[in-house]
Coordinates of C-alpha atoms in Angstrom, one line a residue:
Chain A
M1254 CA 0.0 -0.1 -0.1
M1255 CA 2.8 2.4 0.9
K1256 CA 4.7 1.4 -2.1
A1257 CA 1.7 2.1 -4.5
E1258 CA 1.3 5.5 -2.9
H1259 CA 4.9 6.1 -3.2
R1260 CA 5.0 5.1 -6.8
W1261 CA 2.2 7.5 -7.9
S1262 CA 2.9 10.4 -5.8
L1263 CA 4.3 12.5 -8.7
F1264 CA 1.2 11.7 -10.7
R1265 CA -1.0 12.9 -7.9
V1266 CA 1.1 16.1 -7.4
C1267 CA 0.8 16.9 -11.1
M1268 CA -2.9 16.3 -11.2
A1269 CA -3.6 18.4 -8.2
G1270 CA -1.4 21.2 -9.9
L1271 CA -3.3 20.9 -13.2
A1272 CA -6.9 20.6 -11.8
V1273 CA -6.7 24.0 -10.2
R1274 CA -5.8 25.5 -13.5
G1275 CA -8.8 27.1 -15.5
S1276 CA -7.2 26.1 -18.9
C1277 CA -7.8 22.3 -18.2
W1278 CA -11.4 22.7 -17.4
L1279 CA -11.7 25.3 -20.5
L1280 CA -10.3 22.7 -22.6
L1281 CA -13.1 20.3 -21.6
A1282 CA -15.9 22.8 -21.8
G1283 CA -14.5 24.0 -25.2
A1284 CA -15.0 20.4 -26.5
L1285 CA -18.7 20.6 -25.9
V1286 CA -19.1 24.1 -27.0
F1287 CA -17.3 23.6 -30.2
A1288 CA -19.2 20.6 -30.9
W1289 CA -22.4 22.6 -30.6
A1290 CA -21.4 25.8 -32.0
A1291 CA -19.1 25.1 -34.9
P1292 CA -21.5 23.0 -37.0
L1293 CA -23.9 25.9 -36.7
L1294 CA -21.5 28.0 -39.0
T1295 CA -21.7 25.5 -41.8
P1296 CA -24.5 26.0 -44.4
W1297 CA -26.7 23.3 -42.7
D1298 CA -29.9 25.5 -43.2
E1299 CA -29.9 24.5 -46.8
N1300 CA -29.3 20.7 -46.1
P1301 CA -30.4 19.9 -42.5
P1302 CA -29.3 16.3 -42.8
I1303 CA -25.7 17.4 -42.7
L1304 CA -25.9 18.9 -39.2
Q1305 CA -25.6 15.6 -37.3
P1306 CA -22.5 14.3 -39.0
A1307 CA -21.0 17.7 -38.8
R1308 CA -21.4 17.5 -35.0
A1309 CA -19.4 14.2 -34.9
Q1310 CA -16.8 15.7 -37.1
A1311 CA -16.5 18.9 -35.1
A1312 CA -16.1 16.8 -31.7
W1313 CA -13.1 14.8 -33.2
L1314 CA -11.8 17.8 -34.9
Y1315 CA -11.4 19.5 -31.5
A1316 CA -9.8 16.5 -30.2
W1317 CA -7.2 16.5 -33.0
L1318 CA -6.8 20.3 -32.5
A1319 CA -6.1 19.8 -28.8
L1320 CA -3.6 17.2 -29.7
F1321 CA -1.9 19.9 -31.9
T1322 CA -2.0 22.7 -29.4
W1323 CA -2.9 22.3 -25.7
L1324 CA -1.8 18.8 -24.9
P1325 CA 1.7 18.9 -26.2
F1326 CA 2.3 22.4 -24.9
Q1327 CA 1.0 21.5 -21.5
A1328 CA 3.1 18.4 -21.3
A1329 CA 6.2 20.3 -22.4
A1330 CA 5.7 23.0 -19.9
L1331 CA 5.0 20.6 -17.1
G1332 CA 8.2 18.6 -17.9
R1333 CA 10.3 21.8 -18.1
R1334 CA 8.9 23.3 -14.9
L1335 CA 9.2 20.1 -12.9
R1336 CA 12.8 19.6 -13.8
C1337 CA 13.8 23.3 -13.2
E1338 CA 12.1 23.4 -9.9
G1339 CA 13.9 20.2 -8.8
V1340 CA 10.8 18.2 -8.2
L1341 CA 11.9 15.5 -10.4
E1342 CA 15.2 15.1 -8.7
F1343 CA 13.4 15.2 -5.4
F1344 CA 11.3 12.2 -6.3
H1345 CA 14.1 10.4 -7.8
A1346 CA 16.2 10.8 -4.5
R1347 CA 13.1 9.3 -2.7
G1348 CA 13.7 6.2 -4.8
A1349 CA 11.2 6.6 -7.8
G1350 CA 12.9 5.4 -11.1
P1351 CA 13.1 7.7 -14.1
D1352 CA 10.9 5.5 -16.2
A1353 CA 8.1 5.6 -13.6
L1354 CA 8.5 9.3 -13.2
C1355 CA 8.2 9.9 -16.8
L1356 CA 5.1 7.8 -17.0
Q1357 CA 3.4 9.5 -14.0
L1358 CA 4.3 13.0 -15.5
S1359 CA 2.7 12.1 -18.9
A1360 CA -0.2 10.2 -17.3
A1361 CA -1.2 13.5 -15.6
V1362 CA -1.4 15.3 -18.9
A1363 CA -2.8 12.2 -20.6
V1364 CA -5.8 12.2 -18.2
W1365 CA -7.0 15.6 -20.0
M1366 CA -6.3 13.8 -23.3
L1367 CA -8.8 11.0 -22.1
G1368 CA -11.3 13.5 -21.1
V1369 CA -11.4 15.3 -24.6
M1370 CA -11.5 11.8 -26.2
L1371 CA -14.4 10.7 -23.8
L1372 CA -16.4 13.9 -24.6
A1373 CA -15.9 13.4 -28.3
C1374 CA -17.3 9.9 -27.9
L1375 CA -20.1 11.2 -25.7
V1376 CA -21.1 13.7 -28.4
C1377 CA -21.0 11.0 -30.9
L1378 CA -23.1 8.5 -28.9
T1379 CA -25.7 10.9 -27.7
V1380 CA -26.7 13.6 -30.2
C1381 CA -25.3 11.8 -33.2
L1382 CA -26.6 8.3 -32.6
P1383 CA -28.6 6.8 -35.5
T1384 CA -32.1 5.8 -34.5
N1385 CA -31.9 2.4 -36.3
P1386 CA -30.6 0.0 -33.6
D1387 CA -28.5 -2.0 -36.2
E1388 CA -26.9 1.1 -37.6
A1389 CA -26.5 2.5 -33.9
R1390 CA -24.5 -0.7 -33.2
L1391 CA -22.2 -0.2 -36.1
W1392 CA -21.9 3.5 -35.2
L1393 CA -20.9 2.5 -31.6
G1394 CA -18.2 0.1 -33.0
L1395 CA -16.8 2.9 -35.3
V1396 CA -16.8 5.4 -32.3
L1397 CA -14.8 3.0 -30.1
Q1398 CA -12.5 2.1 -32.9
Q1399 CA -11.8 6.0 -33.3
G1400 CA -11.4 6.4 -29.6
V1401 CA -8.8 3.5 -29.4
L1402 CA -6.8 4.7 -32.3
Y1403 CA -6.8 8.3 -31.0
I1404 CA -5.4 7.0 -27.7
L1405 CA -2.7 5.1 -29.5
V1406 CA -1.6 8.3 -31.4
S1407 CA -1.8 10.7 -28.5
A1408 CA -0.5 9.0 -25.6
P1409 CA 3.0 8.4 -26.9
L1410 CA 3.0 12.1 -28.3
V1411 CA 2.2 13.4 -25.0
L1412 CA 4.8 11.2 -23.3
L1413 CA 7.4 12.5 -25.9
A1414 CA 6.5 16.3 -25.3
A1415 CA 6.8 15.8 -21.4
A1416 CA 10.1 13.8 -21.8
L1417 CA 11.5 16.4 -24.3
G1418 CA 10.4 19.2 -21.9
T1419 CA 12.7 17.8 -19.3
C1420 CA 15.8 17.6 -21.5
A1421 CA 15.4 20.4 -24.0
G1422 CA 13.7 23.8 -24.3
E1423 CA 9.9 24.2 -24.2
V1424 CA 9.6 25.2 -27.8
I1425 CA 11.4 22.1 -29.0
A1426 CA 9.5 19.9 -26.7
F1427 CA 6.3 21.4 -28.0
L1428 CA 7.2 21.6 -31.7
A1429 CA 8.7 17.9 -32.0
P1430 CA 5.5 15.9 -31.3
V1431 CA 3.3 18.6 -33.2
L1432 CA 5.6 18.1 -36.3
L1433 CA 5.4 14.4 -36.1
L1434 CA 1.6 14.7 -35.8
F1435 CA 1.4 17.1 -38.9
L1436 CA 3.6 14.7 -40.9
G1437 CA 1.6 11.8 -40.1
L1438 CA -2.0 13.2 -40.2
L1439 CA -2.1 16.1 -42.6
A1440 CA 1.0 16.0 -44.7
A1441 CA 0.5 12.2 -45.4
S1442 CA -2.2 12.7 -47.8
W1443 CA 0.1 15.0 -49.9
L1444 CA 3.2 12.9 -49.4
E1445 CA 1.6 9.6 -50.3
P1446 CA 1.1 10.1 -54.1
L1447 CA 4.7 11.7 -54.3
L1448 CA 6.5 9.2 -52.2
A1449 CA 4.7 5.8 -52.3
G1450 CA 3.9 5.9 -56.0
S1451 CA 7.5 6.8 -56.9
P1452 CA 9.8 4.5 -58.7
S1453 CA 12.7 5.4 -56.3
F1454 CA 13.5 3.0 -53.7
F1455 CA 14.6 5.8 -51.4
H1456 CA 11.2 7.6 -51.7
R1457 CA 9.3 4.5 -51.0
C1458 CA 11.4 3.7 -47.9
T1459 CA 11.0 7.4 -46.8
W1460 CA 7.2 6.7 -47.0
L1461 CA 7.3 3.7 -45.0
V1462 CA 9.3 5.2 -42.1
L1463 CA 7.2 8.3 -41.8
P1464 CA 4.6 8.4 -39.1
H1465 CA 1.3 6.8 -40.3
Y1466 CA -1.1 8.8 -38.1
H1467 CA -3.6 9.1 -41.1
L1468 CA -4.5 5.4 -40.3
A1469 CA -6.1 6.7 -37.0
D1470 CA -8.1 9.4 -38.8
L1471 CA -11.6 7.7 -39.2
S1472 CA -13.4 11.1 -39.7
P1473 CA -14.5 10.1 -43.3
R1474 CA -16.1 6.8 -41.9
L1475 CA -17.9 9.1 -39.2
V1476 CA -19.0 11.9 -41.5
F1477 CA -20.1 9.7 -44.4
K1478 CA -21.4 7.0 -42.1
M1479 CA -19.3 4.3 -43.8
G1480 CA -19.5 1.8 -40.8
P1481 CA -16.6 0.4 -38.8
L1482 CA -13.4 -0.8 -40.2
A1483 CA -13.3 -4.7 -40.6
H1484 CA -11.6 -6.4 -37.7
A1485 CA -8.5 -7.4 -39.8
D1486 CA -8.0 -3.9 -41.1
F1487 CA -8.6 -2.3 -37.5
L1488 CA -5.9 -4.8 -36.1
G1489 CA -3.5 -3.8 -38.8
S1490 CA -3.9 -0.1 -38.1
L1491 CA -3.8 -1.0 -34.4
S1492 CA -0.5 -2.8 -34.7
C1493 CA 1.1 -0.2 -36.9
L1494 CA 0.3 2.6 -34.6
A1495 CA 1.1 0.6 -31.5
L1496 CA 4.6 -0.1 -32.9
Q1497 CA 5.2 3.6 -33.8
G1498 CA 3.8 4.5 -30.4
A1499 CA 6.2 2.1 -28.5
A1500 CA 9.1 3.6 -30.6
I1501 CA 8.1 7.1 -29.7
S1502 CA 7.5 6.1 -25.9
L1503 CA 10.9 4.3 -25.7
T1504 CA 12.7 7.3 -27.2
G1505 CA 10.8 9.6 -24.7
L1506 CA 11.9 7.2 -21.9
C1507 CA 15.5 7.6 -23.2
V1508 CA 15.6 11.4 -23.3
F1509 CA 13.8 11.9 -20.0
R1510 CA 16.2 13.8 -17.5
T1511 CA 15.6 14.3 -13.7
R1512 CA 18.7 16.3 -12.8
S1513 CA 17.9 20.1 -12.3
Chain B
M107 CA 30.5 15.6 -23.2
F108 CA 27.0 16.2 -21.8
L109 CA 25.6 13.1 -23.4
M110 CA 28.5 11.1 -22.3
R111 CA 28.1 12.2 -18.8
T112 CA 24.4 11.7 -18.8
M113 CA 23.7 8.5 -20.7
K114 CA 24.0 5.2 -18.9
L115 CA 25.1 3.7 -22.3
P116 CA 24.2 0.2 -22.6
H117 CA 20.8 0.6 -21.2
Q118 CA 20.0 3.8 -23.3
L119 CA 21.4 2.3 -26.5
V120 CA 19.5 -0.9 -26.1
T121 CA 16.2 1.1 -25.6
L122 CA 17.1 3.4 -28.7
F123 CA 17.7 0.3 -30.7
A124 CA 14.4 -1.1 -29.6
A125 CA 12.7 2.1 -30.5
A126 CA 14.2 2.0 -34.0
L127 CA 13.3 -1.5 -34.4
C128 CA 9.6 -0.8 -33.5
W129 CA 9.4 2.1 -35.9
L130 CA 10.9 -0.1 -38.7
V131 CA 8.5 -2.9 -38.3
A132 CA 5.8 -0.4 -38.1
G133 CA 6.8 0.9 -41.5
W134 CA 7.0 -2.6 -42.9
W135 CA 3.6 -3.2 -41.4
A136 CA 2.1 -0.1 -42.9
G137 CA 3.5 -1.2 -46.3
T138 CA -0.1 -2.8 -46.8
P139 CA -2.3 0.1 -45.4
A140 CA -5.5 -1.1 -44.1
D141 CA -7.3 2.1 -44.6
S142 CA -5.8 5.5 -45.4
A143 CA -7.4 8.9 -45.5
Q144 CA -7.6 8.9 -49.2
G145 CA -6.4 12.3 -49.5
N146 CA -9.2 13.7 -47.2
P147 CA -7.6 14.4 -43.7
L148 CA -10.1 14.9 -41.1
A149 CA -12.9 14.4 -43.9
L150 CA -13.0 18.0 -44.5
R151 CA -13.6 17.5 -48.2
S152 CA -17.4 17.2 -49.2
S153 CA -18.5 17.7 -45.6
A154 CA -20.4 20.5 -44.0
F155 CA -17.0 22.2 -42.8
G156 CA -15.8 21.7 -46.5
S157 CA -18.7 23.8 -47.7
L158 CA -17.9 26.6 -45.1
I159 CA -14.3 26.6 -46.3
A160 CA -15.3 26.7 -50.1
R161 CA -17.5 29.6 -49.2
L162 CA -14.7 31.6 -47.4
M163 CA -12.4 30.6 -50.4
K164 CA -14.7 32.3 -52.9
D165 CA -13.9 35.7 -51.3
S166 CA -10.1 35.3 -52.0
L167 CA -11.0 34.0 -55.5
H168 CA -12.7 37.4 -56.4
S169 CA -9.7 39.2 -55.2
Y170 CA -7.6 37.1 -57.5
W171 CA -9.9 37.9 -60.5
H172 CA -10.0 41.6 -59.9
G173 CA -6.3 42.1 -59.5
G174 CA -6.3 42.3 -55.8
Q175 CA -9.4 44.3 -55.5
R176 CA -12.7 43.1 -54.0
E177 CA -15.4 41.9 -56.2
A178 CA -16.6 44.2 -59.0
A179 CA -20.3 44.2 -57.3
D180 CA -19.1 46.7 -54.8
V181 CA -18.6 49.4 -57.1
H182 CA -22.4 49.3 -58.1
D183 CA -23.2 50.7 -54.7
A184 CA -24.8 54.1 -55.3
T185 CA -22.9 55.5 -52.2
R186 CA -19.5 54.5 -53.6
D187 CA -17.1 55.6 -56.2
V188 CA -18.4 54.2 -59.5
A189 CA -14.6 54.0 -60.7
P190 CA -13.8 50.9 -62.7
A191 CA -11.4 48.4 -61.4
G192 CA -7.8 49.5 -61.4
R193 CA -8.4 53.2 -61.0
L194 CA -5.7 55.1 -59.3
L195 CA -5.9 56.5 -55.8
R196 CA -5.9 60.2 -56.5
P197 CA -9.6 60.7 -57.8
R198 CA -10.8 58.5 -54.9
L199 CA -9.2 60.8 -52.3
A200 CA -11.5 63.7 -53.0
R201 CA -14.7 61.6 -52.4
P202 CA -15.2 62.2 -48.6
A203 CA -14.9 66.0 -49.0
A204 CA -17.5 65.9 -51.9
A205 CA -20.0 63.8 -49.9
P206 CA -19.7 64.5 -46.1
P207 CA -21.0 61.6 -43.9
T208 CA -24.4 61.9 -42.6
G209 CA -26.3 60.3 -39.8
S210 CA -25.3 59.3 -36.1
W211 CA -21.7 59.1 -35.1
I212 CA -22.0 55.2 -35.1
A213 CA -23.1 55.5 -38.8
Q214 CA -20.2 57.8 -39.5
W215 CA -17.7 55.5 -37.9
I216 CA -19.0 52.5 -39.8
K217 CA -18.8 54.4 -43.0
R218 CA -15.2 55.4 -42.3
L219 CA -14.3 51.9 -41.4
A220 CA -15.9 50.8 -44.8
A221 CA -13.9 53.4 -46.6
L222 CA -10.7 52.3 -44.8
E223 CA -11.4 48.8 -46.0
D224 CA -12.2 49.9 -49.5
Q225 CA -8.7 51.6 -49.5
R226 CA -7.1 48.6 -48.3
T227 CA -8.1 46.7 -51.4
T228 CA -7.7 49.5 -53.9
R229 CA -5.0 49.5 -56.5
N230 CA -2.5 52.4 -56.0
S231 CA 0.3 51.3 -58.3
P232 CA 0.4 53.3 -61.6
F233 CA 1.9 50.4 -63.1
A234 CA -0.2 47.8 -65.0
I235 CA -0.1 44.1 -64.2
R236 CA 2.6 42.4 -66.2
P237 CA 1.8 39.4 -68.6
A238 CA 3.9 37.2 -66.5
H239 CA 2.2 38.3 -63.3
R240 CA -1.2 38.0 -64.8
R241 CA -0.4 34.5 -65.8
Y242 CA 0.6 33.7 -62.1
L243 CA -2.6 35.2 -60.8
S244 CA -4.6 33.3 -63.2
A245 CA -2.7 29.9 -62.4
A246 CA -3.1 30.7 -58.6
A247 CA -6.8 31.4 -59.1
D248 CA -7.2 28.1 -61.0
R249 CA -5.5 26.2 -58.3
R250 CA -7.8 27.8 -55.7
V251 CA -10.9 26.9 -57.9
Q252 CA -10.0 23.4 -58.0
L253 CA -9.3 23.2 -54.3
A254 CA -12.5 25.1 -53.3
W255 CA -14.4 22.7 -55.7
Q256 CA -13.0 19.6 -54.0
F257 CA -14.1 21.0 -50.6
D258 CA -17.6 21.4 -51.9
P259 CA -18.4 19.6 -55.0
G260 CA -22.0 20.6 -54.7
D261 CA -21.4 24.3 -55.2
A262 CA -22.8 25.4 -58.5
A263 CA -20.7 28.5 -59.2
L264 CA -17.5 26.6 -58.4
Y265 CA -18.3 23.6 -60.5
E266 CA -19.1 25.9 -63.4
I267 CA -15.8 27.9 -63.0
A268 CA -13.9 24.6 -62.6
H269 CA -15.5 23.2 -65.6
F270 CA -14.7 26.4 -67.7
T271 CA -11.1 26.5 -66.5
A272 CA -10.5 22.7 -67.0
V273 CA -11.8 23.2 -70.6
A274 CA -9.9 26.4 -71.3
R275 CA -6.5 25.1 -70.1
A276 CA -6.5 21.7 -71.7
A277 CA -3.8 21.4 -74.4
T278 CA -6.2 19.4 -77.0
P279 CA -9.9 19.3 -77.5
A280 CA -9.9 15.7 -76.7
A281 CA -8.2 16.4 -73.3
A282 CA -10.6 19.2 -72.6
R283 CA -13.5 16.9 -73.2
Q284 CA -12.0 14.2 -71.0
A285 CA -11.3 16.8 -68.1
A286 CA -14.8 18.2 -68.3
E287 CA -16.4 14.7 -68.4
Q288 CA -14.4 13.6 -65.4
L289 CA -15.4 16.8 -63.5
A290 CA -19.1 16.3 -64.4
R291 CA -19.1 12.6 -63.5
Q292 CA -17.6 13.4 -60.0
T293 CA -20.1 16.2 -59.5
I294 CA -23.1 14.0 -60.6
A295 CA -21.9 11.2 -58.2
H296 CA -21.7 13.8 -55.3
A297 CA -25.4 14.9 -56.2
F298 CA -26.7 11.4 -55.6
S299 CA -24.8 10.8 -52.5
P300 CA -27.3 10.2 -49.4
R301 CA -26.8 13.4 -47.8
S302 CA -26.9 15.7 -50.7
G303 CA -29.1 18.7 -50.7
L304 CA -30.9 21.1 -52.9
A305 CA -27.6 22.9 -54.2
E306 CA -26.0 19.4 -54.8
A307 CA -28.9 18.2 -56.9
L308 CA -29.0 21.4 -59.0
T309 CA -25.3 21.3 -59.6
G310 CA -25.5 17.7 -60.6
A311 CA -28.1 18.8 -63.2
G312 CA -25.9 21.5 -64.4
A313 CA -23.1 18.9 -65.0
A314 CA -25.5 16.7 -66.9
I315 CA -26.5 19.7 -69.1
N316 CA -22.8 20.4 -69.7
L317 CA -22.3 16.8 -70.9
L318 CA -25.2 16.8 -73.1
N319 CA -24.4 20.1 -74.6
D320 CA -20.9 18.8 -75.4
Q321 CA -22.4 16.0 -77.4
L322 CA -25.1 18.0 -79.0
Q323 CA -22.8 20.6 -80.5
P324 CA -23.5 21.3 -84.3
G325 CA -19.9 20.4 -85.4
R326 CA -19.7 17.0 -83.5
S327 CA -19.8 13.6 -85.4
P328 CA -23.4 11.9 -84.5
P329 CA -23.3 11.2 -80.8
A330 CA -24.1 7.5 -79.5
T331 CA -27.9 7.5 -78.8
A332 CA -27.3 5.4 -75.5
S333 CA -24.9 8.0 -74.2
L334 CA -27.3 10.8 -74.8
R335 CA -30.1 8.9 -73.4
R336 CA -28.1 8.0 -70.2
D337 CA -27.1 11.6 -69.7
W338 CA -30.6 12.8 -70.2
E339 CA -31.8 10.4 -67.5
V340 CA -29.2 11.7 -65.1
L341 CA -30.4 15.3 -65.7
A342 CA -34.0 14.2 -65.2
A343 CA -33.1 12.2 -62.1
C344 CA -31.1 15.4 -60.7
L345 CA -34.2 17.7 -61.4
K346 CA -36.5 15.2 -59.9
R347 CA -34.5 14.8 -56.7
Y348 CA -34.3 18.6 -56.5
R349 CA -38.1 18.8 -56.9
E350 CA -38.6 16.1 -54.0
L351 CA -36.1 17.9 -51.8
R352 CA -37.8 21.2 -52.4
Q353 CA -41.2 19.8 -51.6
Q354 CA -39.6 18.1 -48.5
A355 CA -38.3 21.3 -47.4
T356 CA -41.5 23.1 -47.6
E357 CA -43.3 20.2 -45.8
E358 CA -40.7 20.1 -43.0
A359 CA -40.5 23.8 -42.8
W360 CA -36.9 24.2 -43.1
W361 CA -37.2 26.1 -46.6
S362 CA -38.2 29.2 -44.5
D363 CA -35.0 29.0 -42.5
I364 CA -32.8 29.7 -45.7
P365 CA -31.9 33.2 -46.1
P366 CA -34.2 34.9 -48.7
V367 CA -31.3 35.9 -50.9
R368 CA -30.1 32.3 -51.0
Q369 CA -33.8 31.1 -51.6
Q370 CA -34.1 33.3 -54.7
E371 CA -30.7 32.1 -56.1
I372 CA -31.8 28.5 -55.7
E373 CA -35.2 29.3 -57.2
S374 CA -33.8 31.2 -60.2
Y375 CA -31.1 28.7 -60.9
S376 CA -33.5 25.8 -60.8
A377 CA -35.9 27.8 -63.1
L378 CA -33.0 28.3 -65.5
L379 CA -31.9 24.7 -65.4
G380 CA -35.5 23.6 -66.1
K381 CA -35.6 25.8 -69.1
I382 CA -32.2 24.5 -70.6
A383 CA -33.5 21.0 -69.9
G384 CA -36.8 21.7 -71.8
T385 CA -34.9 22.9 -74.8
I386 CA -32.5 19.9 -74.6
R387 CA -35.6 17.6 -74.4
Q388 CA -37.0 19.2 -77.6
Q389 CA -33.8 18.6 -79.5
L390 CA -33.5 15.0 -78.4
E391 CA -37.2 14.5 -79.5
T392 CA -36.4 16.1 -82.9
R393 CA -33.5 13.6 -83.3
G394 CA -35.9 10.7 -82.2
I395 CA -33.8 9.9 -79.2
L396 CA -36.7 10.3 -76.8
N397 CA -40.3 9.8 -77.3
S398 CA -42.4 12.8 -76.3
A399 CA -44.6 10.5 -74.2
S400 CA -41.7 9.0 -72.1
S401 CA -39.4 12.1 -71.7
H402 CA -41.4 13.7 -68.9

């Protein structure tokens, strides 16, 4: 019992620090406000059936936007602050290993990531739930798949931001995961025809070693109600993202520093 | 030195090696992607937010067509200078003195802000746009039209401009026809997607009319009857879908939520398309492709 408390003390300290911050709660409130307000800006009055998918799209758009901005920034800032103030060194001296400290630190930010993800799922499963029970079952499967893939992408990136925050400047710690996410999620659609279709061996290898976060973006399936991924395809995407996530997490654990 | 001092070499190296291995295996795994975004990150294209982005992009398109100035419709406002596009700054400076602002101070401030905004987008340079620069502007505008059409394939204005630019920029007539047909087929497919609305149905009808017009041109070799009949059926189906949606809009009372200007645009465009469809039907009947009884 004492050991468990000892092991998670940094997590509890970080959580207590974050929970008194207004921006954390604004992030969560913003998810609901954005999912409600953003679709109203679209020309839905000419075609009311597009409003419901637009709500699901807005909810997940917000989750991805949070992963581009607030989450890595907060993780990087927290890592930087704790190391500068000697908190990490203190916990290290009390006997906690660096890997455990890194995991606790990133878990404190990942809790808010999970909050955003759960709110996106909540929006999808309440206001956007199809009335036909069979279709609703498929929709539930799709939303769960999207939630799992989102966690697989975001958790390692948050860990990387927190770990880089302890060994490099805040700006670098923020920009590195954002750049990876941009490459994998947005730039992939432009790079794929250039690199994957190229006859050059070097180009094709470059495509393979880029992050493949586009596999985790199931927004087209949500917006156009295309149904969940087949099990084999989902497991394929899951394995690929899990492996890349493991690589990023291991790199994060490597660069984590506790010394002030 | 820093690295040497802080890294516990074997442990760190093994971890980094494991990370590299994981990344490489993931890359090999992704060699057979299960489901990619198909060039549509976050599903923005063809979605409600895509329509919003396309509408915002239209504003910048006007600016490209008018050499950096706002759209020409602005100059028809009676309270504004009626100078044609490209007029120099000097004559415009005299305007506030000639027509002093009237009304409350709020109205005056609003007018002054509008005047400043006008000046922001007024051409001051005495030099004309050079041909090379004009070519750049034209190419940039084309690219934006293409992108905006991809965001909202159901927008009639964007489709018609994209059709015009695709035909005008093609190297050979055959390439132009192929590009126009591809664009039309994609637009029609979008018009029949489950969540398409009034505007999408009308744009699909416009695309079908373009296809039919191309085949019915006087200089063309006799077109295939089957192809003409198929495109006519597409046109009729698009117009039918529009009529059904229009009726549904009245019955479900969401037609009245559409702004009046937009209502009028939709009504007049549907009337125009209906008239053109009537002319095409007559031509097809004259050629014996359609029976007058079955064509309605």
